[in-house]
CSV table of C-alpha atoms in Angstrom, one decimal:
chain,number,residue,atom,x,y,z
A,191,UNK,CA,33.2,-6.5,18.3
A,192,UNK,CA,31.1,-7.3,15.3
A,193,UNK,CA,31.6,-6.3,11.8
A,194,UNK,CA,28.6,-6.8,9.4
A,195,UNK,CA,29.8,-7.2,5.8
A,196,UNK,CA,29.9,-9.6,2.9
A,197,UNK,CA,31.7,-10.1,-0.3
A,198,UNK,CA,28.6,-10.5,-2.6
A,199,UNK,CA,27.5,-8.1,-5.4
A,200,UNK,CA,25.4,-6.1,-2.8
A,201,UNK,CA,25.2,-5.6,0.9
A,202,UNK,CA,21.4,-6.4,1.1
A,203,UNK,CA,18.5,-5.7,-1.1
A,204,UNK,CA,16.2,-5.8,2.0
A,205,UNK,CA,13.9,-8.1,3.8
A,206,UNK,CA,12.2,-11.1,2.2
A,207,UNK,CA,9.0,-9.6,1.0
A,208,UNK,CA,7.8,-13.1,-0.2
A,209,UNK,CA,7.5,-14.2,3.4
A,210,UNK,CA,5.7,-10.9,4.4
A,211,UNK,CA,3.2,-11.5,1.4
A,212,UNK,CA,2.6,-15.1,2.4
A,213,UNK,CA,1.9,-14.3,6.0
A,214,UNK,CA,-0.3,-11.4,5.1
A,215,UNK,CA,-2.2,-13.2,2.3
A,216,UNK,CA,-3.0,-16.0,4.7
A,217,UNK,CA,-4.0,-13.5,7.4
A,218,UNK,CA,-1.4,-14.9,9.8
A,219,UNK,CA,-1.2,-11.5,11.4
A,220,UNK,CA,0.0,-12.8,14.8
A,221,UNK,CA,2.9,-14.6,13.1
A,222,UNK,CA,3.6,-11.5,11.0
A,223,UNK,CA,3.6,-9.3,14.1
A,224,UNK,CA,6.1,-11.6,15.7
A,225,UNK,CA,8.4,-11.5,12.8
A,226,UNK,CA,8.4,-7.7,12.7
A,227,UNK,CA,8.9,-7.6,16.4
A,228,UNK,CA,11.9,-10.0,16.1
A,229,UNK,CA,13.4,-7.8,13.4
A,230,UNK,CA,13.0,-4.8,15.6
A,231,UNK,CA,14.5,-6.7,18.4
A,232,UNK,CA,17.5,-7.7,16.3
A,233,UNK,CA,18.3,-4.1,15.1
A,234,UNK,CA,17.9,-2.9,18.7
A,235,UNK,CA,20.3,-5.6,19.9
A,236,UNK,CA,22.9,-4.1,17.5
A,237,UNK,CA,22.3,-0.7,18.8
A,238,UNK,CA,22.5,-1.6,22.5
A,239,UNK,CA,25.1,-4.4,22.2
A,240,UNK,CA,27.8,-4.8,24.9
A,241,UNK,CA,30.4,-4.7,22.1
A,242,UNK,CA,31.0,-2.3,19.2
A,243,UNK,CA,29.0,-3.0,15.9
A,244,UNK,CA,30.4,-1.7,12.7
A,245,UNK,CA,28.5,-2.2,9.3
A,246,UNK,CA,30.4,-2.1,6.1
A,247,UNK,CA,27.8,-1.8,3.3
A,248,UNK,CA,28.4,-1.6,-0.6
A,249,UNK,CA,26.1,-1.8,-3.6
A,250,UNK,CA,22.5,-2.0,-2.8
A,251,UNK,CA,21.7,-1.4,0.9
A,252,UNK,CA,18.0,-1.2,0.8
A,253,UNK,CA,15.1,-1.5,3.4
A,254,UNK,CA,16.2,-3.9,6.2
A,255,UNK,CA,19.8,-3.8,5.0
A,256,UNK,CA,19.6,0.1,5.5
A,257,UNK,CA,17.9,-0.4,8.9
A,258,UNK,CA,20.9,-2.6,10.1
A,259,UNK,CA,23.3,0.2,9.1
A,260,UNK,CA,21.1,2.8,10.8
A,261,UNK,CA,21.4,0.9,14.1
A,262,UNK,CA,25.2,0.1,13.9
A,263,UNK,CA,27.7,2.2,16.2
A,264,UNK,CA,29.5,3.1,13.0
A,265,UNK,CA,29.2,2.6,9.3
A,266,UNK,CA,32.2,2.3,6.9
A,267,UNK,CA,30.3,2.6,3.6
A,268,UNK,CA,31.8,2.0,0.2
A,269,UNK,CA,31.7,5.0,-2.1
A,270,UNK,CA,29.3,3.1,-4.4
A,271,UNK,CA,26.7,2.4,-1.8
A,272,UNK,CA,23.0,2.8,-2.8
A,273,UNK,CA,21.2,3.2,0.5
A,274,UNK,CA,17.5,3.8,1.1
A,275,UNK,CA,14.3,3.0,3.0
A,276,UNK,CA,12.3,1.8,0.0
A,277,UNK,CA,9.3,0.1,1.8
A,278,UNK,CA,6.8,2.9,0.6
A,279,UNK,CA,7.0,1.4,-3.0
A,280,UNK,CA,5.5,-1.8,-1.8
A,281,UNK,CA,2.8,-0.1,0.3
A,282,UNK,CA,4.6,-0.4,3.6
A,283,UNK,CA,6.6,1.8,6.0
A,284,UNK,CA,10.0,0.8,7.4
A,285,UNK,CA,9.2,-1.7,10.1
A,286,UNK,CA,12.6,-2.8,11.5
A,287,UNK,CA,13.3,0.3,13.4
A,288,UNK,CA,13.8,2.5,10.4
A,289,UNK,CA,10.9,4.9,10.9
A,290,UNK,CA,11.8,5.2,14.6
A,291,UNK,CA,15.4,5.9,13.8
A,292,UNK,CA,14.6,8.7,11.3
A,293,UNK,CA,12.3,10.3,14.0
A,294,UNK,CA,15.2,10.0,16.5
A,295,UNK,CA,17.7,11.5,14.0
A,296,UNK,CA,15.3,14.4,13.3
A,297,UNK,CA,15.1,15.0,17.1
A,298,UNK,CA,18.9,14.9,17.5
A,299,UNK,CA,19.3,17.4,14.7
A,300,UNK,CA,16.8,20.0,16.0
A,301,UNK,CA,18.5,23.3,17.0
A,302,UNK,CA,17.1,26.3,18.6
A,303,UNK,CA,15.5,28.7,15.9
A,304,UNK,CA,15.2,25.8,13.4
A,305,UNK,CA,12.3,25.8,10.9
A,306,UNK,CA,11.1,22.5,12.4
A,307,UNK,CA,8.3,21.9,9.9
A,308,UNK,CA,10.7,22.2,6.9
A,309,UNK,CA,13.1,19.8,8.4
A,310,UNK,CA,10.3,17.5,9.3
A,311,UNK,CA,8.9,17.5,5.8
A,312,UNK,CA,12.4,16.7,4.4
A,313,UNK,CA,12.8,13.8,6.8
A,314,UNK,CA,9.3,12.6,5.8
A,315,UNK,CA,9.9,12.7,2.1
A,316,UNK,CA,13.2,10.7,2.4
A,317,UNK,CA,11.0,7.8,3.4
A,318,UNK,CA,7.8,8.8,1.5
A,319,UNK,CA,9.5,9.2,-1.8
A,320,UNK,CA,11.7,6.1,-1.1
A,321,UNK,CA,14.9,8.0,-1.9
A,322,UNK,CA,18.0,6.0,-2.6
A,323,UNK,CA,21.4,7.5,-2.4
A,324,UNK,CA,23.5,7.5,-5.6
A,325,UNK,CA,26.7,7.2,-3.6
A,326,UNK,CA,27.9,6.9,0.0
A,327,UNK,CA,28.4,10.7,0.2
A,328,UNK,CA,24.8,11.2,-0.8
A,329,UNK,CA,23.7,8.8,2.0
A,330,UNK,CA,25.3,11.5,4.3
A,331,UNK,CA,23.1,14.2,2.8
A,332,UNK,CA,19.9,12.1,3.1
A,333,UNK,CA,20.6,11.4,6.8
A,334,UNK,CA,21.2,7.6,6.4
A,335,UNK,CA,24.9,8.2,7.4
A,336,UNK,CA,26.0,10.6,10.2
A,337,UNK,CA,28.4,13.3,9.5
A,338,UNK,CA,31.4,13.1,11.9
A,339,UNK,CA,30.5,9.4,12.9
A,340,UNK,CA,30.3,7.3,9.7
A,341,UNK,CA,32.8,7.1,6.9
A,342,UNK,CA,32.9,6.6,3.2
A,343,UNK,CA,35.8,4.6,1.8
A,344,UNK,CA,36.9,4.5,-1.9
A,345,UNK,CA,38.7,1.1,-1.7
A,346,UNK,CA,36.3,-1.9,-1.8
A,347,UNK,CA,39.3,-4.2,-1.4
A,348,UNK,CA,40.3,-2.7,2.1
A,349,UNK,CA,36.8,-2.0,3.2
A,350,UNK,CA,36.3,-5.0,5.5
A,351,UNK,CA,39.8,-4.9,6.9
A,352,UNK,CA,39.5,-1.3,7.7
A,353,UNK,CA,36.1,-1.9,9.3
A,354,UNK,CA,37.6,-4.6,11.5
A,355,UNK,CA,40.5,-2.2,12.5
A,356,UNK,CA,38.0,0.5,13.4
A,357,UNK,CA,35.9,-2.0,15.4
A,358,UNK,CA,38.9,-3.1,17.4
A,359,UNK,CA,40.0,0.4,18.1
A,360,UNK,CA,36.5,1.2,19.5
A,361,UNK,CA,36.8,-1.9,21.8
A,362,UNK,CA,40.2,-0.9,22.9
A,363,UNK,CA,39.2,2.6,23.9
A,364,UNK,CA,36.7,1.0,26.3
A,365,UNK,CA,33.4,0.6,24.6
A,366,UNK,CA,30.4,1.3,26.9
A,367,UNK,CA,27.0,-0.2,26.3
A,368,UNK,CA,24.3,2.5,25.7
A,369,UNK,CA,20.9,2.8,27.3
A,370,UNK,CA,17.7,2.9,25.3
A,371,UNK,CA,16.6,6.5,24.5
A,372,UNK,CA,13.6,8.1,26.3
A,373,UNK,CA,14.3,11.6,25.1
A,374,UNK,CA,13.2,11.7,21.5
A,375,UNK,CA,11.3,15.0,20.7
A,376,UNK,CA,8.3,14.4,18.4
A,377,UNK,CA,6.0,17.2,16.9
A,378,UNK,CA,2.7,15.5,17.5
A,379,UNK,CA,-0.2,17.5,15.9
A,380,UNK,CA,2.2,20.1,14.5
A,381,UNK,CA,3.8,17.4,12.3
A,382,UNK,CA,0.5,15.6,11.6
A,383,UNK,CA,-1.0,18.8,10.3
A,384,UNK,CA,1.5,19.2,7.5
A,385,UNK,CA,1.4,15.5,6.6
A,386,UNK,CA,-2.3,15.3,6.4
A,387,UNK,CA,-2.6,18.6,4.5
A,388,UNK,CA,0.1,17.7,2.1
A,389,UNK,CA,-1.2,14.3,1.3
A,390,UNK,CA,-4.7,15.6,0.9
A,391,UNK,CA,-3.6,18.2,-1.7
A,392,UNK,CA,-1.5,15.7,-3.5
A,393,UNK,CA,-4.4,13.4,-3.7
A,394,UNK,CA,-6.8,16.1,-4.8
A,395,UNK,CA,-4.3,17.1,-7.5
A,396,UNK,CA,-4.0,13.4,-8.6
A,397,UNK,CA,-0.3,13.4,-7.8
A,398,UNK,CA,-0.9,10.4,-5.5
A,399,UNK,CA,-3.4,7.5,-5.2
A,400,UNK,CA,-5.7,7.0,-2.3
A,401,UNK,CA,-3.5,4.2,-1.1
A,402,UNK,CA,-0.4,6.5,-1.2
A,403,UNK,CA,-2.4,8.9,0.9
A,404,UNK,CA,-3.1,6.2,3.5
A,405,UNK,CA,0.5,5.1,3.6
A,406,UNK,CA,1.7,8.7,3.9
A,407,UNK,CA,-0.8,9.3,6.9
A,408,UNK,CA,0.5,6.2,8.7
A,409,UNK,CA,4.1,7.1,8.1
A,410,UNK,CA,3.5,10.7,9.3
A,411,UNK,CA,1.6,9.5,12.3
A,412,UNK,CA,4.7,7.4,13.5
A,413,UNK,CA,7.2,10.1,12.7
A,414,UNK,CA,5.0,12.7,14.5
A,415,UNK,CA,4.8,10.3,17.6
A,416,UNK,CA,1.0,10.2,17.2
A,417,UNK,CA,-1.8,12.7,17.9
A,418,UNK,CA,0.0,14.6,20.8
A,419,UNK,CA,-1.2,18.2,21.5
A,420,UNK,CA,2.4,19.6,21.8
A,421,UNK,CA,6.1,18.8,21.5
A,422,UNK,CA,6.6,15.8,23.6
A,423,UNK,CA,9.6,13.6,24.6
A,424,UNK,CA,9.0,9.9,23.9
A,425,UNK,CA,11.0,6.6,24.1
A,426,UNK,CA,12.3,4.5,21.4
A,427,UNK,CA,10.1,1.6,22.7
A,428,UNK,CA,6.9,3.9,22.2
A,429,UNK,CA,8.0,4.6,18.6
A,430,UNK,CA,8.8,1.0,17.8
A,431,UNK,CA,5.4,0.0,19.0
A,432,UNK,CA,3.6,2.6,16.8
A,433,UNK,CA,5.9,1.6,13.8
A,434,UNK,CA,5.0,-2.1,14.1
A,435,UNK,CA,1.3,-1.4,14.5
A,436,UNK,CA,1.3,0.8,11.4
A,437,UNK,CA,3.3,-1.9,9.4
A,438,UNK,CA,0.8,-4.6,10.3
A,439,UNK,CA,-2.2,-2.5,9.6
A,440,UNK,CA,-0.7,-1.7,6.0
A,441,UNK,CA,-0.2,-5.6,5.6
A,442,UNK,CA,-4.0,-6.1,5.9
A,443,UNK,CA,-4.6,-3.8,3.0
A,444,UNK,CA,-5.4,-5.4,-0.3
A,445,UNK,CA,-3.7,-2.8,-2.3
A,446,UNK,CA,-0.4,-3.3,-0.4
A,447,UNK,CA,-0.7,-7.0,-1.1
A,448,UNK,CA,-1.1,-6.2,-4.9
A,449,UNK,CA,2.0,-4.0,-4.7
A,450,UNK,CA,4.1,-6.7,-3.1
A,451,UNK,CA,2.8,-9.3,-5.5
A,452,UNK,CA,3.7,-7.0,-8.5
A,453,UNK,CA,7.2,-6.7,-7.2
A,454,UNK,CA,7.6,-10.4,-6.7
A,455,UNK,CA,6.1,-11.5,-10.0
A,456,UNK,CA,7.3,-8.7,-12.3
A,457,UNK,CA,10.1,-6.9,-10.5
A,458,UNK,CA,8.1,-3.7,-11.1
A,459,UNK,CA,6.5,-1.2,-8.6
A,460,UNK,CA,2.8,-1.0,-9.0
A,461,UNK,CA,1.1,2.4,-8.6
A,462,UNK,CA,-2.4,1.6,-7.5
C-alpha cells in the first residue's frame, strides 16, 4: 500500500502557481494543458491504484494537496487540518480532479426527496467561496472528508504509524482495484439556472466582480455537467475533460494572471 504523509509544518499548500503563471503568461497553452492532464492522471492513479492509498494530512491541505486527499481510499487527518479547494481566489477552478470529485460526491449523496438545488448550491459555494476547514472535523462537514470512511486523529505523533497500520489492514483484507465511475448524476440546466441567476444578481448588487461572475459560471458549468436538458449520468472522464478545459480557459484571462501575480508577489488575494 501507499501512505502519503510528511513531517513538515504543513501537508501541502497546493500546486506551484508560479509554474502555472509562467506557462500562461508565455501562452504555452499546450504545455499547460499537458501539465493539468498529468496532475489529473496522477490523482486518478491514486483513486484506481491496485494497492490501497491512505493520505495523512495535517496543517495546510489546500488546492492540489486537498485533491490528493479527495482521491485517496482513506484519509487519516490530524485534528488540526485546514483543508480546502482555494483555487477560486487566484481566478481558477480546481483542476486536479477536485471539481469532478465534488460533483461525484454530490451525486453519491443524493437521496429520494432531497432538495437537490439547495444541496447543489452548498456544494458550489464550498468551492466558489474557497472555504477552508478550521479543523479535521469541519472538513467532514464541508464534504472534503467522508463520514464513516475517513478519520480524524488527535495525536500528530502517532498519525503516520496509524495510517500505515490502516493501510496494511486494507491490503490484508484483500484490496480490490476499483473501476472508473460512469454513473455520476449531474443536474445540467437545472444546476446551471441557479448558478447563472445567482452570479448575475451578485454581480448586479456589486457583491462580486465581472471576473468572479465568469469563474462562477465556469465552475457551475463543470459541476452541472454542462448544458444538459435533464438529469443525466456521466463518467469521470467526461467531467475531467470539462474541468481541464475550464481551467485552461481561465488561464487565458488577463484578470486571472493578475490574481496569480498578486499572490506570488504580495501573498495577498486580489479582488479584480
